[in-house]
């Protein structure tokens, strides 16, 4: 049963609420590990996400009878290479959020559609109407204003956030090839395989960076009297379950609601995450920060509006369009 959403109970708007809450909650919780709980191990946090995603997606695939792809050696090698990009996207994202405010991360990530456009043009030879470009330029202006007016900004963290935008866009383009190309993976089959490889890759990186040994010393060795390993394990488990649940709710929400609903909710989620992060982490926000955030959100909403009209609204007549 590849489309198991047909037997999943609950109205689409219930799943939309679940997706919305998990999206904001997971972002805030990830930052809380670094800001409040003194867990300075972003790669390990990423590997926990992958472990829970791999295990629970495997259970889901077998429970609902999703058909898995049979791959040859060449296809498996392509999947391993893709998993490296998948791994770096998640690891760099969590490293960035450790050093940069969640509000600024959300603003900068608004660049992802524009970068995806550029990569789709270069890799897939895909063309876009010029009105897309105008909205992306507005987003870039807002991001520049918000970034350069940020107080006490961490230059290394800022670089990581911009890098993850490039990685995330690359991942989106490559994912399209895996899900729409010759292999045509089911989303959960693909995420299960990627998370399997990604877990071991992240675990190896955490060992190489010394995170694993530091965690053992801090929570189970000399520093265990000053730490609370049971509480931290529970928090990590909760975080891992939320990460997997977000993937499931995202898939079900997309299937049970309309493209317009998901588009609007995505923009509202963007703004809500920024507000929640400012209130939760007490970020210093100046007038230029606010102006940059507003310009970025307007540009992102404009882009979403254009994208929805182009992709989903019926065309009354076949007029030639100016493309880039």
PDB file of C-alpha atoms in Angstrom:
ATOM      1  CA  UNK A   1       0.000   0.000   0.000  1.00  0.00           C
ATOM      2  CA  UNK A   2       2.158   2.849  -1.298  1.00  0.00           C
ATOM      3  CA  UNK A   3      -0.422   5.579  -0.533  1.00  0.00           C
ATOM      4  CA  UNK A   4      -1.141   4.705   3.094  1.00  0.00           C
ATOM      5  CA  UNK A   5      -2.530   8.206   3.729  1.00  0.00           C
ATOM      6  CA  UNK A   6      -5.913   6.953   2.454  1.00  0.00           C
ATOM      7  CA  UNK A   7      -6.359   4.890   5.617  1.00  0.00           C
ATOM      8  CA  UNK A   8      -4.755   7.373   8.021  1.00  0.00           C
ATOM      9  CA  UNK A   9      -7.442   8.847  10.315  1.00  0.00           C
ATOM     10  CA  UNK A  10      -7.865  12.547  10.933  1.00  0.00           C
ATOM     11  CA  UNK A  11      -8.837  15.565   8.861  1.00  0.00           C
ATOM     12  CA  UNK A  12      -6.171  17.295   6.796  1.00  0.00           C
ATOM     13  CA  UNK A  13      -6.241  20.369   9.032  1.00  0.00           C
ATOM     14  CA  UNK A  14      -5.550  18.233  12.102  1.00  0.00           C
ATOM     15  CA  UNK A  15      -2.409  16.928  10.391  1.00  0.00           C
ATOM     16  CA  UNK A  16      -1.571  20.463   9.295  1.00  0.00           C
ATOM     17  CA  UNK A  17      -1.680  21.556  12.940  1.00  0.00           C
ATOM     18  CA  UNK A  18       0.516  18.615  13.948  1.00  0.00           C
ATOM     19  CA  UNK A  19       3.027  19.426  11.195  1.00  0.00           C
ATOM     20  CA  UNK A  20       3.003  23.129  12.092  1.00  0.00           C
ATOM     21  CA  UNK A  21       3.585  22.442  15.803  1.00  0.00           C
ATOM     22  CA  UNK A  22       6.304  19.850  15.217  1.00  0.00           C
ATOM     23  CA  UNK A  23       8.134  22.096  12.769  1.00  0.00           C
ATOM     24  CA  UNK A  24       8.351  25.009  15.181  1.00  0.00           C
ATOM     25  CA  UNK A  25       8.844  22.766  18.232  1.00  0.00           C
ATOM     26  CA  UNK A  26      11.731  20.826  16.706  1.00  0.00           C
ATOM     27  CA  UNK A  27      13.520  24.003  15.610  1.00  0.00           C
ATOM     28  CA  UNK A  28      13.191  25.563  19.071  1.00  0.00           C
ATOM     29  CA  UNK A  29      14.182  22.307  20.791  1.00  0.00           C
ATOM     30  CA  UNK A  30      17.296  21.888  18.632  1.00  0.00           C
ATOM     31  CA  UNK A  31      18.466  25.368  19.614  1.00  0.00           C
ATOM     32  CA  UNK A  32      17.564  24.691  23.267  1.00  0.00           C
ATOM     33  CA  UNK A  33      20.081  21.825  23.414  1.00  0.00           C
ATOM     34  CA  UNK A  34      22.825  24.388  22.803  1.00  0.00           C
ATOM     35  CA  UNK A  35      21.347  27.447  24.545  1.00  0.00           C
ATOM     36  CA  UNK A  36      19.718  25.988  27.674  1.00  0.00           C
ATOM     37  CA  UNK A  37      20.857  22.392  28.193  1.00  0.00           C
ATOM     38  CA  UNK A  38      24.577  22.842  27.474  1.00  0.00           C
ATOM     39  CA  UNK A  39      24.657  19.980  24.962  1.00  0.00           C
ATOM     40  CA  UNK A  40      27.283  21.323  22.565  1.00  0.00           C
ATOM     41  CA  UNK A  41      27.348  18.343  20.206  1.00  0.00           C
ATOM     42  CA  UNK A  42      25.511  19.221  16.966  1.00  0.00           C
ATOM     43  CA  UNK A  43      26.747  16.205  14.984  1.00  0.00           C
ATOM     44  CA  UNK A  44      25.611  13.782  17.683  1.00  0.00           C
ATOM     45  CA  UNK A  45      22.230  15.519  17.795  1.00  0.00           C
ATOM     46  CA  UNK A  46      21.957  15.024  14.034  1.00  0.00           C
ATOM     47  CA  UNK A  47      22.873  11.342  14.337  1.00  0.00           C
ATOM     48  CA  UNK A  48      20.080  10.855  16.886  1.00  0.00           C
ATOM     49  CA  UNK A  49      17.617  12.232  14.322  1.00  0.00           C
ATOM     50  CA  UNK A  50      18.911   9.760  11.759  1.00  0.00           C
ATOM     51  CA  UNK A  51      18.813   6.776  14.133  1.00  0.00           C
ATOM     52  CA  UNK A  52      15.161   7.333  15.057  1.00  0.00           C
ATOM     53  CA  UNK A  53      14.199   8.143  11.470  1.00  0.00           C
ATOM     54  CA  UNK A  54      15.877   4.974  10.190  1.00  0.00           C
ATOM     55  CA  UNK A  55      14.309   2.677  12.792  1.00  0.00           C
ATOM     56  CA  UNK A  56      10.773   4.103  12.719  1.00  0.00           C
ATOM     57  CA  UNK A  57      10.643   4.494   8.938  1.00  0.00           C
ATOM     58  CA  UNK A  58      11.656   0.823   8.615  1.00  0.00           C
ATOM     59  CA  UNK A  59       8.811  -0.140  10.971  1.00  0.00           C
ATOM     60  CA  UNK A  60       6.374   2.054   9.030  1.00  0.00           C
ATOM     61  CA  UNK A  61       7.414   0.608   5.650  1.00  0.00           C
ATOM     62  CA  UNK A  62       6.839  -2.948   6.854  1.00  0.00           C
ATOM     63  CA  UNK A  63       3.716  -2.122   8.850  1.00  0.00           C
ATOM     64  CA  UNK A  64       1.779  -0.514   5.980  1.00  0.00           C
ATOM     65  CA  UNK A  65       3.318  -2.561   3.168  1.00  0.00           C
ATOM     66  CA  UNK A  66       5.199   0.090   1.208  1.00  0.00           C
ATOM     67  CA  UNK A  67       6.979  -1.527  -1.730  1.00  0.00           C
ATOM     68  CA  UNK A  68      10.750  -1.086  -1.645  1.00  0.00           C
ATOM     69  CA  UNK A  69      12.908  -0.551  -4.707  1.00  0.00           C
ATOM     70  CA  UNK A  70      15.329  -3.234  -5.800  1.00  0.00           C
ATOM     71  CA  UNK A  71      18.597  -1.497  -6.637  1.00  0.00           C
ATOM     72  CA  UNK A  72      21.623  -2.591  -8.610  1.00  0.00           C
ATOM     73  CA  UNK A  73      25.219  -1.784  -7.656  1.00  0.00           C
ATOM     74  CA  UNK A  74      25.335   1.441  -9.663  1.00  0.00           C
ATOM     75  CA  UNK A  75      22.096   2.704  -8.124  1.00  0.00           C
ATOM     76  CA  UNK A  76      23.295   1.843  -4.622  1.00  0.00           C
ATOM     77  CA  UNK A  77      26.492   3.805  -5.238  1.00  0.00           C
ATOM     78  CA  UNK A  78      24.470   6.829  -6.348  1.00  0.00           C
ATOM     79  CA  UNK A  79      22.390   6.505  -3.194  1.00  0.00           C
ATOM     80  CA  UNK A  80      25.512   6.425  -1.000  1.00  0.00           C
ATOM     81  CA  UNK A  81      26.850   9.550  -2.711  1.00  0.00           C
ATOM     82  CA  UNK A  82      23.494  11.263  -2.222  1.00  0.00           C
ATOM     83  CA  UNK A  83      23.553  10.275   1.454  1.00  0.00           C
ATOM     84  CA  UNK A  84      26.816  12.232   1.854  1.00  0.00           C
ATOM     85  CA  UNK A  85      25.053  15.378   0.644  1.00  0.00           C
ATOM     86  CA  UNK A  86      22.085  14.512   2.872  1.00  0.00           C
ATOM     87  CA  UNK A  87      24.424  14.118   5.858  1.00  0.00           C
ATOM     88  CA  UNK A  88      26.316  17.356   5.288  1.00  0.00           C
ATOM     89  CA  UNK A  89      23.053  19.290   4.898  1.00  0.00           C
ATOM     90  CA  UNK A  90      21.792  18.162   8.308  1.00  0.00           C
ATOM     91  CA  UNK A  91      25.127  18.393  10.148  1.00  0.00           C
ATOM     92  CA  UNK A  92      26.000  21.857   8.815  1.00  0.00           C
ATOM     93  CA  UNK A  93      22.453  23.027   9.605  1.00  0.00           C
ATOM     94  CA  UNK A  94      22.711  21.973  13.251  1.00  0.00           C
ATOM     95  CA  UNK A  95      26.208  23.457  13.571  1.00  0.00           C
ATOM     96  CA  UNK A  96      24.903  26.736  12.182  1.00  0.00           C
ATOM     97  CA  UNK A  97      21.924  26.873  14.531  1.00  0.00           C
ATOM     98  CA  UNK A  98      24.279  26.361  17.476  1.00  0.00           C
ATOM     99  CA  UNK A  99      26.049  29.671  16.793  1.00  0.00           C
ATOM    100  CA  UNK A 100      23.370  31.793  15.094  1.00  0.00           C
ATOM    101  CA  UNK A 101      19.959  32.884  16.360  1.00  0.00           C
ATOM    102  CA  UNK A 102      16.980  30.873  15.137  1.00  0.00           C
ATOM    103  CA  UNK A 103      15.323  34.049  13.837  1.00  0.00           C
ATOM    104  CA  UNK A 104      18.300  34.850  11.578  1.00  0.00           C
ATOM    105  CA  UNK A 105      18.552  31.226  10.442  1.00  0.00           C
ATOM    106  CA  UNK A 106      14.901  31.338   9.363  1.00  0.00           C
ATOM    107  CA  UNK A 107      15.467  34.589   7.488  1.00  0.00           C
ATOM    108  CA  UNK A 108      18.545  33.334   5.647  1.00  0.00           C
ATOM    109  CA  UNK A 109      16.871  30.040   4.755  1.00  0.00           C
ATOM    110  CA  UNK A 110      14.382  32.091   2.740  1.00  0.00           C
ATOM    111  CA  UNK A 111      17.140  32.160   0.119  1.00  0.00           C
ATOM    112  CA  UNK A 112      16.720  28.418  -0.522  1.00  0.00           C
ATOM    113  CA  UNK A 113      14.028  28.751  -3.261  1.00  0.00           C
ATOM    114  CA  UNK A 114      16.250  31.194  -5.158  1.00  0.00           C
ATOM    115  CA  UNK A 115      19.302  28.957  -4.889  1.00  0.00           C
ATOM    116  CA  UNK A 116      17.165  25.967  -5.920  1.00  0.00           C
ATOM    117  CA  UNK A 117      16.042  27.931  -8.984  1.00  0.00           C
ATOM    118  CA  UNK A 118      19.650  28.588  -9.954  1.00  0.00           C
ATOM    119  CA  UNK A 119      20.699  24.961  -9.459  1.00  0.00           C
ATOM    120  CA  UNK A 120      17.630  23.666 -11.323  1.00  0.00           C
ATOM    121  CA  UNK A 121      18.552  25.936 -14.221  1.00  0.00           C
ATOM    122  CA  UNK A 122      22.182  24.790 -14.218  1.00  0.00           C
ATOM    123  CA  UNK A 123      21.610  21.071 -13.553  1.00  0.00           C
ATOM    124  CA  UNK A 124      18.133  20.324 -14.911  1.00  0.00           C
ATOM    125  CA  UNK A 125      18.029  23.072 -17.583  1.00  0.00           C
ATOM    126  CA  UNK A 126      14.741  24.244 -16.060  1.00  0.00           C
ATOM    127  CA  UNK A 127      13.533  27.749 -16.933  1.00  0.00           C
ATOM    128  CA  UNK A 128      11.483  30.162 -14.824  1.00  0.00           C
ATOM    129  CA  UNK A 129       9.311  33.174 -15.493  1.00  0.00           C
ATOM    130  CA  UNK A 130      10.983  36.501 -14.731  1.00  0.00           C
ATOM    131  CA  UNK A 131       8.539  37.346 -11.959  1.00  0.00           C
ATOM    132  CA  UNK A 132      10.201  34.593  -9.894  1.00  0.00           C
ATOM    133  CA  UNK A 133      13.451  36.517 -10.139  1.00  0.00           C
ATOM    134  CA  UNK A 134      11.907  39.706  -8.779  1.00  0.00           C
ATOM    135  CA  UNK A 135      10.635  37.969  -5.651  1.00  0.00           C
ATOM    136  CA  UNK A 136      14.010  36.289  -5.088  1.00  0.00           C
ATOM    137  CA  UNK A 137      15.814  39.643  -5.388  1.00  0.00           C
ATOM    138  CA  UNK A 138      13.477  41.070  -2.722  1.00  0.00           C
ATOM    139  CA  UNK A 139      14.291  38.107  -0.434  1.00  0.00           C
ATOM    140  CA  UNK A 140      18.034  38.686  -0.974  1.00  0.00           C
ATOM    141  CA  UNK A 141      17.686  42.359  -0.043  1.00  0.00           C
ATOM    142  CA  UNK A 142      15.824  41.451   3.154  1.00  0.00           C
ATOM    143  CA  UNK A 143      18.372  38.776   4.099  1.00  0.00           C
ATOM    144  CA  UNK A 144      21.259  41.227   3.591  1.00  0.00           C
ATOM    145  CA  UNK A 145      19.628  43.870   5.781  1.00  0.00           C
ATOM    146  CA  UNK A 146      18.749  41.369   8.529  1.00  0.00           C
ATOM    147  CA  UNK A 147      22.177  39.681   8.467  1.00  0.00           C
ATOM    148  CA  UNK A 148      24.395  42.744   8.478  1.00  0.00           C
ATOM    149  CA  UNK A 149      22.349  44.443  11.203  1.00  0.00           C
ATOM    150  CA  UNK A 150      22.508  41.404  13.524  1.00  0.00           C
ATOM    151  CA  UNK A 151      24.181  42.169  16.859  1.00  0.00           C
ATOM    152  CA  UNK A 152      27.031  39.943  18.113  1.00  0.00           C
ATOM    153  CA  UNK A 153      26.920  37.762  15.022  1.00  0.00           C
ATOM    154  CA  UNK A 154      29.175  34.682  14.843  1.00  0.00           C
ATOM    155  CA  UNK A 155      30.928  34.822  11.453  1.00  0.00           C
ATOM    156  CA  UNK A 156      31.628  31.062  11.365  1.00  0.00           C
ATOM    157  CA  UNK A 157      28.027  30.258  12.240  1.00  0.00           C
ATOM    158  CA  UNK A 158      26.780  32.720   9.609  1.00  0.00           C
ATOM    159  CA  UNK A 159      28.936  31.002   6.981  1.00  0.00           C
ATOM    160  CA  UNK A 160      27.481  27.628   8.008  1.00  0.00           C
ATOM    161  CA  UNK A 161      23.914  28.925   7.622  1.00  0.00           C
ATOM    162  CA  UNK A 162      24.618  30.243   4.116  1.00  0.00           C
ATOM    163  CA  UNK A 163      26.375  26.969   3.281  1.00  0.00           C
ATOM    164  CA  UNK A 164      23.393  24.912   4.441  1.00  0.00           C
ATOM    165  CA  UNK A 165      21.165  26.936   2.087  1.00  0.00           C
ATOM    166  CA  UNK A 166      23.351  25.788  -0.809  1.00  0.00           C
ATOM    167  CA  UNK A 167      23.395  22.202   0.484  1.00  0.00           C
ATOM    168  CA  UNK A 168      19.635  22.161   1.077  1.00  0.00           C
ATOM    169  CA  UNK A 169      18.947  23.463  -2.414  1.00  0.00           C
ATOM    170  CA  UNK A 170      21.297  20.855  -3.897  1.00  0.00           C
ATOM    171  CA  UNK A 171      19.528  18.153  -1.890  1.00  0.00           C
ATOM    172  CA  UNK A 172      16.146  19.309  -3.203  1.00  0.00           C
ATOM    173  CA  UNK A 173      17.312  19.131  -6.819  1.00  0.00           C
ATOM    174  CA  UNK A 174      18.895  15.684  -6.373  1.00  0.00           C
ATOM    175  CA  UNK A 175      15.838  14.396  -4.486  1.00  0.00           C
ATOM    176  CA  UNK A 176      13.697  15.237  -7.509  1.00  0.00           C
ATOM    177  CA  UNK A 177      15.915  12.976  -9.616  1.00  0.00           C
ATOM    178  CA  UNK A 178      15.497  10.087  -7.163  1.00  0.00           C
ATOM    179  CA  UNK A 179      11.729  10.487  -6.744  1.00  0.00           C
ATOM    180  CA  UNK A 180      10.762  11.490 -10.279  1.00  0.00           C
ATOM    181  CA  UNK A 181      13.510   9.899 -12.360  1.00  0.00           C
ATOM    182  CA  UNK A 182      14.018   6.271 -13.341  1.00  0.00           C
ATOM    183  CA  UNK A 183      14.103   4.951  -9.767  1.00  0.00           C
ATOM    184  CA  UNK A 184      10.949   6.737  -8.499  1.00  0.00           C
ATOM    185  CA  UNK A 185      11.446   6.018  -4.801  1.00  0.00           C
ATOM    186  CA  UNK A 186       8.560   6.131  -2.368  1.00  0.00           C
ATOM    187  CA  UNK A 187       9.404   9.010   0.048  1.00  0.00           C
ATOM    188  CA  UNK A 188       9.711   6.716   3.083  1.00  0.00           C
ATOM    189  CA  UNK A 189      11.777   4.146   1.228  1.00  0.00           C
ATOM    190  CA  UNK A 190      14.191   6.908   0.250  1.00  0.00           C
ATOM    191  CA  UNK A 191      14.334   8.505   3.711  1.00  0.00           C
ATOM    192  CA  UNK A 192      14.898   5.085   5.319  1.00  0.00           C
ATOM    193  CA  UNK A 193      17.867   4.308   3.081  1.00  0.00           C
ATOM    194  CA  UNK A 194      19.352   7.784   3.406  1.00  0.00           C
ATOM    195  CA  UNK A 195      18.987   7.893   7.194  1.00  0.00           C
ATOM    196  CA  UNK A 196      20.660   4.462   7.466  1.00  0.00           C
ATOM    197  CA  UNK A 197      23.781   5.655   5.664  1.00  0.00           C
ATOM    198  CA  UNK A 198      23.626   9.099   7.273  1.00  0.00           C
ATOM    199  CA  UNK A 199      23.581   7.692  10.815  1.00  0.00           C
ATOM    200  CA  UNK A 200      26.870   5.848  10.349  1.00  0.00           C
ATOM    201  CA  UNK A 201      28.423   8.796   8.534  1.00  0.00           C
ATOM    202  CA  UNK A 202      27.424  11.172  11.316  1.00  0.00           C
ATOM    203  CA  UNK A 203      28.585   8.749  13.986  1.00  0.00           C
ATOM    204  CA  UNK A 204      31.996   8.575  12.294  1.00  0.00           C
ATOM    205  CA  UNK A 205      32.158  12.384  12.112  1.00  0.00           C
ATOM    206  CA  UNK A 206      31.239  12.697  15.798  1.00  0.00           C
ATOM    207  CA  UNK A 207      34.056  10.317  16.708  1.00  0.00           C
ATOM    208  CA  UNK A 208      36.534  12.214  14.500  1.00  0.00           C
ATOM    209  CA  UNK A 209      35.546  15.555  16.059  1.00  0.00           C
ATOM    210  CA  UNK A 210      35.838  14.164  19.590  1.00  0.00           C
ATOM    211  CA  UNK A 211      32.140  14.577  20.380  1.00  0.00           C
ATOM    212  CA  UNK A 212      31.656  10.923  21.297  1.00  0.00           C
ATOM    213  CA  UNK A 213      34.547  10.857  23.800  1.00  0.00           C
ATOM    214  CA  UNK A 214      33.435  14.180  25.308  1.00  0.00           C
ATOM    215  CA  UNK A 215      29.896  12.873  25.793  1.00  0.00           C
ATOM    216  CA  UNK A 216      31.184   9.705  27.474  1.00  0.00           C
ATOM    217  CA  UNK A 217      33.376  11.776  29.824  1.00  0.00           C
ATOM    218  CA  UNK A 218      30.673  14.334  30.585  1.00  0.00           C
ATOM    219  CA  UNK A 219      27.736  12.027  31.155  1.00  0.00           C
ATOM    220  CA  UNK A 220      29.260   8.682  32.107  1.00  0.00           C
ATOM    221  CA  UNK A 221      32.782   9.486  33.268  1.00  0.00           C
ATOM    222  CA  UNK A 222      34.474  12.102  35.423  1.00  0.00           C
ATOM    223  CA  UNK A 223      31.825  14.764  34.833  1.00  0.00           C
ATOM    224  CA  UNK A 224      28.760  12.616  35.442  1.00  0.00           C
ATOM    225  CA  UNK A 225      28.204  14.021  38.954  1.00  0.00           C
ATOM    226  CA  UNK A 226      27.520  17.455  37.420  1.00  0.00           C
ATOM    227  CA  UNK A 227      25.302  16.116  34.639  1.00  0.00           C
ATOM    228  CA  UNK A 228      22.030  14.247  34.383  1.00  0.00           C
ATOM    229  CA  UNK A 229      22.443  11.496  31.748  1.00  0.00           C
ATOM    230  CA  UNK A 230      18.924  10.068  32.233  1.00  0.00           C
ATOM    231  CA  UNK A 231      17.253  13.412  31.540  1.00  0.00           C
ATOM    232  CA  UNK A 232      19.492  14.086  28.553  1.00  0.00           C
ATOM    233  CA  UNK A 233      18.765  10.641  27.073  1.00  0.00           C
ATOM    234  CA  UNK A 234      15.041  11.303  27.442  1.00  0.00           C
ATOM    235  CA  UNK A 235      15.381  14.699  25.754  1.00  0.00           C
ATOM    236  CA  UNK A 236      17.389  13.190  22.902  1.00  0.00           C
ATOM    237  CA  UNK A 237      14.832  10.403  22.460  1.00  0.00           C
ATOM    238  CA  UNK A 238      11.998  12.940  22.407  1.00  0.00           C
ATOM    239  CA  UNK A 239      13.935  15.000  19.867  1.00  0.00           C
ATOM    240  CA  UNK A 240      14.507  11.958  17.666  1.00  0.00           C
ATOM    241  CA  UNK A 241      10.833  10.968  17.760  1.00  0.00           C
ATOM    242  CA  UNK A 242       9.846  14.535  16.862  1.00  0.00           C
ATOM    243  CA  UNK A 243      12.246  14.512  13.900  1.00  0.00           C
ATOM    244  CA  UNK A 244      10.688  11.338  12.488  1.00  0.00           C
ATOM    245  CA  UNK A 245       7.135  12.489  13.264  1.00  0.00           C
ATOM    246  CA  UNK A 246       7.795  15.723  11.364  1.00  0.00           C
ATOM    247  CA  UNK A 247       8.648  13.716   8.233  1.00  0.00           C
ATOM    248  CA  UNK A 248       5.457  11.651   8.580  1.00  0.00           C
ATOM    249  CA  UNK A 249       3.198  14.639   9.267  1.00  0.00           C
ATOM    250  CA  UNK A 250       4.737  16.568   6.370  1.00  0.00           C
ATOM    251  CA  UNK A 251       3.952  13.719   3.976  1.00  0.00           C
ATOM    252  CA  UNK A 252       0.399  13.175   5.256  1.00  0.00           C
ATOM    253  CA  UNK A 253      -0.388  16.905   5.357  1.00  0.00           C
ATOM    254  CA  UNK A 254       0.727  17.324   1.745  1.00  0.00           C
ATOM    255  CA  UNK A 255      -1.508  14.405   0.707  1.00  0.00           C
ATOM    256  CA  UNK A 256      -4.579  15.391   2.749  1.00  0.00           C
ATOM    257  CA  UNK A 257      -4.655  19.144   2.098  1.00  0.00           C
ATOM    258  CA  UNK A 258      -4.261  21.373  -0.947  1.00  0.00           C
ATOM    259  CA  UNK A 259      -1.067  22.843  -2.352  1.00  0.00           C
ATOM    260  CA  UNK A 260      -2.384  26.312  -1.451  1.00  0.00           C
ATOM    261  CA  UNK A 261      -2.922  25.291   2.186  1.00  0.00           C
ATOM    262  CA  UNK A 262       0.610  23.926   2.501  1.00  0.00           C
ATOM    263  CA  UNK A 263       2.056  27.022   0.794  1.00  0.00           C
ATOM    264  CA  UNK A 264       0.266  29.467   3.086  1.00  0.00           C
ATOM    265  CA  UNK A 265       1.031  27.383   6.189  1.00  0.00           C
ATOM    266  CA  UNK A 266       4.710  27.307   5.241  1.00  0.00           C
ATOM    267  CA  UNK A 267       4.894  31.095   5.198  1.00  0.00           C
ATOM    268  CA  UNK A 268       2.951  31.426   8.457  1.00  0.00           C
ATOM    269  CA  UNK A 269       5.257  28.833  10.035  1.00  0.00           C
ATOM    270  CA  UNK A 270       8.250  30.854   8.875  1.00  0.00           C
ATOM    271  CA  UNK A 271       7.026  34.031  10.594  1.00  0.00           C
ATOM    272  CA  UNK A 272       5.805  32.205  13.717  1.00  0.00           C
ATOM    273  CA  UNK A 273       9.156  30.470  14.202  1.00  0.00           C
ATOM    274  CA  UNK A 274      10.927  33.829  14.077  1.00  0.00           C
ATOM    275  CA  UNK A 275       8.568  35.322  16.691  1.00  0.00           C
ATOM    276  CA  UNK A 276       8.800  32.274  18.984  1.00  0.00           C
ATOM    277  CA  UNK A 277      12.594  32.197  18.764  1.00  0.00           C
ATOM    278  CA  UNK A 278      12.896  35.882  19.648  1.00  0.00           C
ATOM    279  CA  UNK A 279      10.606  35.419  22.661  1.00  0.00           C
ATOM    280  CA  UNK A 280      12.248  32.157  23.783  1.00  0.00           C
ATOM    281  CA  UNK A 281      15.928  33.035  23.399  1.00  0.00           C
ATOM    282  CA  UNK A 282      15.642  36.796  24.049  1.00  0.00           C
ATOM    283  CA  UNK A 283      17.533  37.711  20.868  1.00  0.00           C
ATOM    284  CA  UNK A 284      18.543  41.336  20.489  1.00  0.00           C
ATOM    285  CA  UNK A 285      16.436  42.706  17.644  1.00  0.00           C
ATOM    286  CA  UNK A 286      17.018  46.205  16.277  1.00  0.00           C
ATOM    287  CA  UNK A 287      14.957  48.280  13.864  1.00  0.00           C
ATOM    288  CA  UNK A 288      17.012  47.198  10.843  1.00  0.00           C
ATOM    289  CA  UNK A 289      16.629  43.547  11.880  1.00  0.00           C
ATOM    290  CA  UNK A 290      12.864  43.964  11.903  1.00  0.00           C
ATOM    291  CA  UNK A 291      12.893  45.752   8.530  1.00  0.00           C
ATOM    292  CA  UNK A 292      15.063  42.995   7.026  1.00  0.00           C
ATOM    293  CA  UNK A 293      12.826  40.244   8.436  1.00  0.00           C
ATOM    294  CA  UNK A 294       9.656  41.914   7.104  1.00  0.00           C
ATOM    295  CA  UNK A 295      11.163  42.406   3.631  1.00  0.00           C
ATOM    296  CA  UNK A 296      12.300  38.770   3.580  1.00  0.00           C
ATOM    297  CA  UNK A 297       8.916  37.425   4.665  1.00  0.00           C
ATOM    298  CA  UNK A 298       7.119  39.587   2.077  1.00  0.00           C
ATOM    299  CA  UNK A 299       9.511  38.345  -0.613  1.00  0.00           C
ATOM    300  CA  UNK A 300       9.055  34.709   0.472  1.00  0.00           C
ATOM    301  CA  UNK A 301       5.253  35.071   0.488  1.00  0.00           C
ATOM    302  CA  UNK A 302       5.377  36.704  -2.949  1.00  0.00           C
ATOM    303  CA  UNK A 303       7.515  33.846  -4.272  1.00  0.00           C
ATOM    304  CA  UNK A 304       5.050  31.289  -2.845  1.00  0.00           C
ATOM    305  CA  UNK A 305       2.126  33.137  -4.423  1.00  0.00           C
ATOM    306  CA  UNK A 306       3.831  33.174  -7.836  1.00  0.00           C
ATOM    307  CA  UNK A 307       4.838  29.526  -7.525  1.00  0.00           C
ATOM    308  CA  UNK A 308       1.310  28.439  -6.621  1.00  0.00           C
ATOM    309  CA  UNK A 309      -0.245  30.406  -9.491  1.00  0.00           C
ATOM    310  CA  UNK A 310       2.219  28.995 -12.017  1.00  0.00           C
ATOM    311  CA  UNK A 311       2.003  25.376 -10.858  1.00  0.00           C
ATOM    312  CA  UNK A 312      -1.586  24.873  -9.773  1.00  0.00           C
ATOM    313  CA  UNK A 313      -3.944  27.455 -11.275  1.00  0.00           C
ATOM    314  CA  UNK A 314      -5.338  26.512 -14.698  1.00  0.00           C
ATOM    315  CA  UNK A 315      -4.082  28.609 -17.598  1.00  0.00           C
ATOM    316  CA  UNK A 316      -6.843  30.246 -19.603  1.00  0.00           C
ATOM    317  CA  UNK A 317      -4.734  30.724 -22.692  1.00  0.00           C
ATOM    318  CA  UNK A 318      -1.301  29.756 -23.879  1.00  0.00           C
ATOM    319  CA  UNK A 319       0.479  33.095 -23.979  1.00  0.00           C
ATOM    320  CA  UNK A 320       4.238  33.117 -24.413  1.00  0.00           C
ATOM    321  CA  UNK A 321       6.014  33.950 -21.145  1.00  0.00           C
ATOM    322  CA  UNK A 322       9.277  35.734 -20.630  1.00  0.00           C
ATOM    323  CA  UNK A 323      11.709  33.339 -18.994  1.00  0.00           C
ATOM    324  CA  UNK A 324      15.101  33.415 -17.330  1.00  0.00           C
TER     325      UNK A 324
END
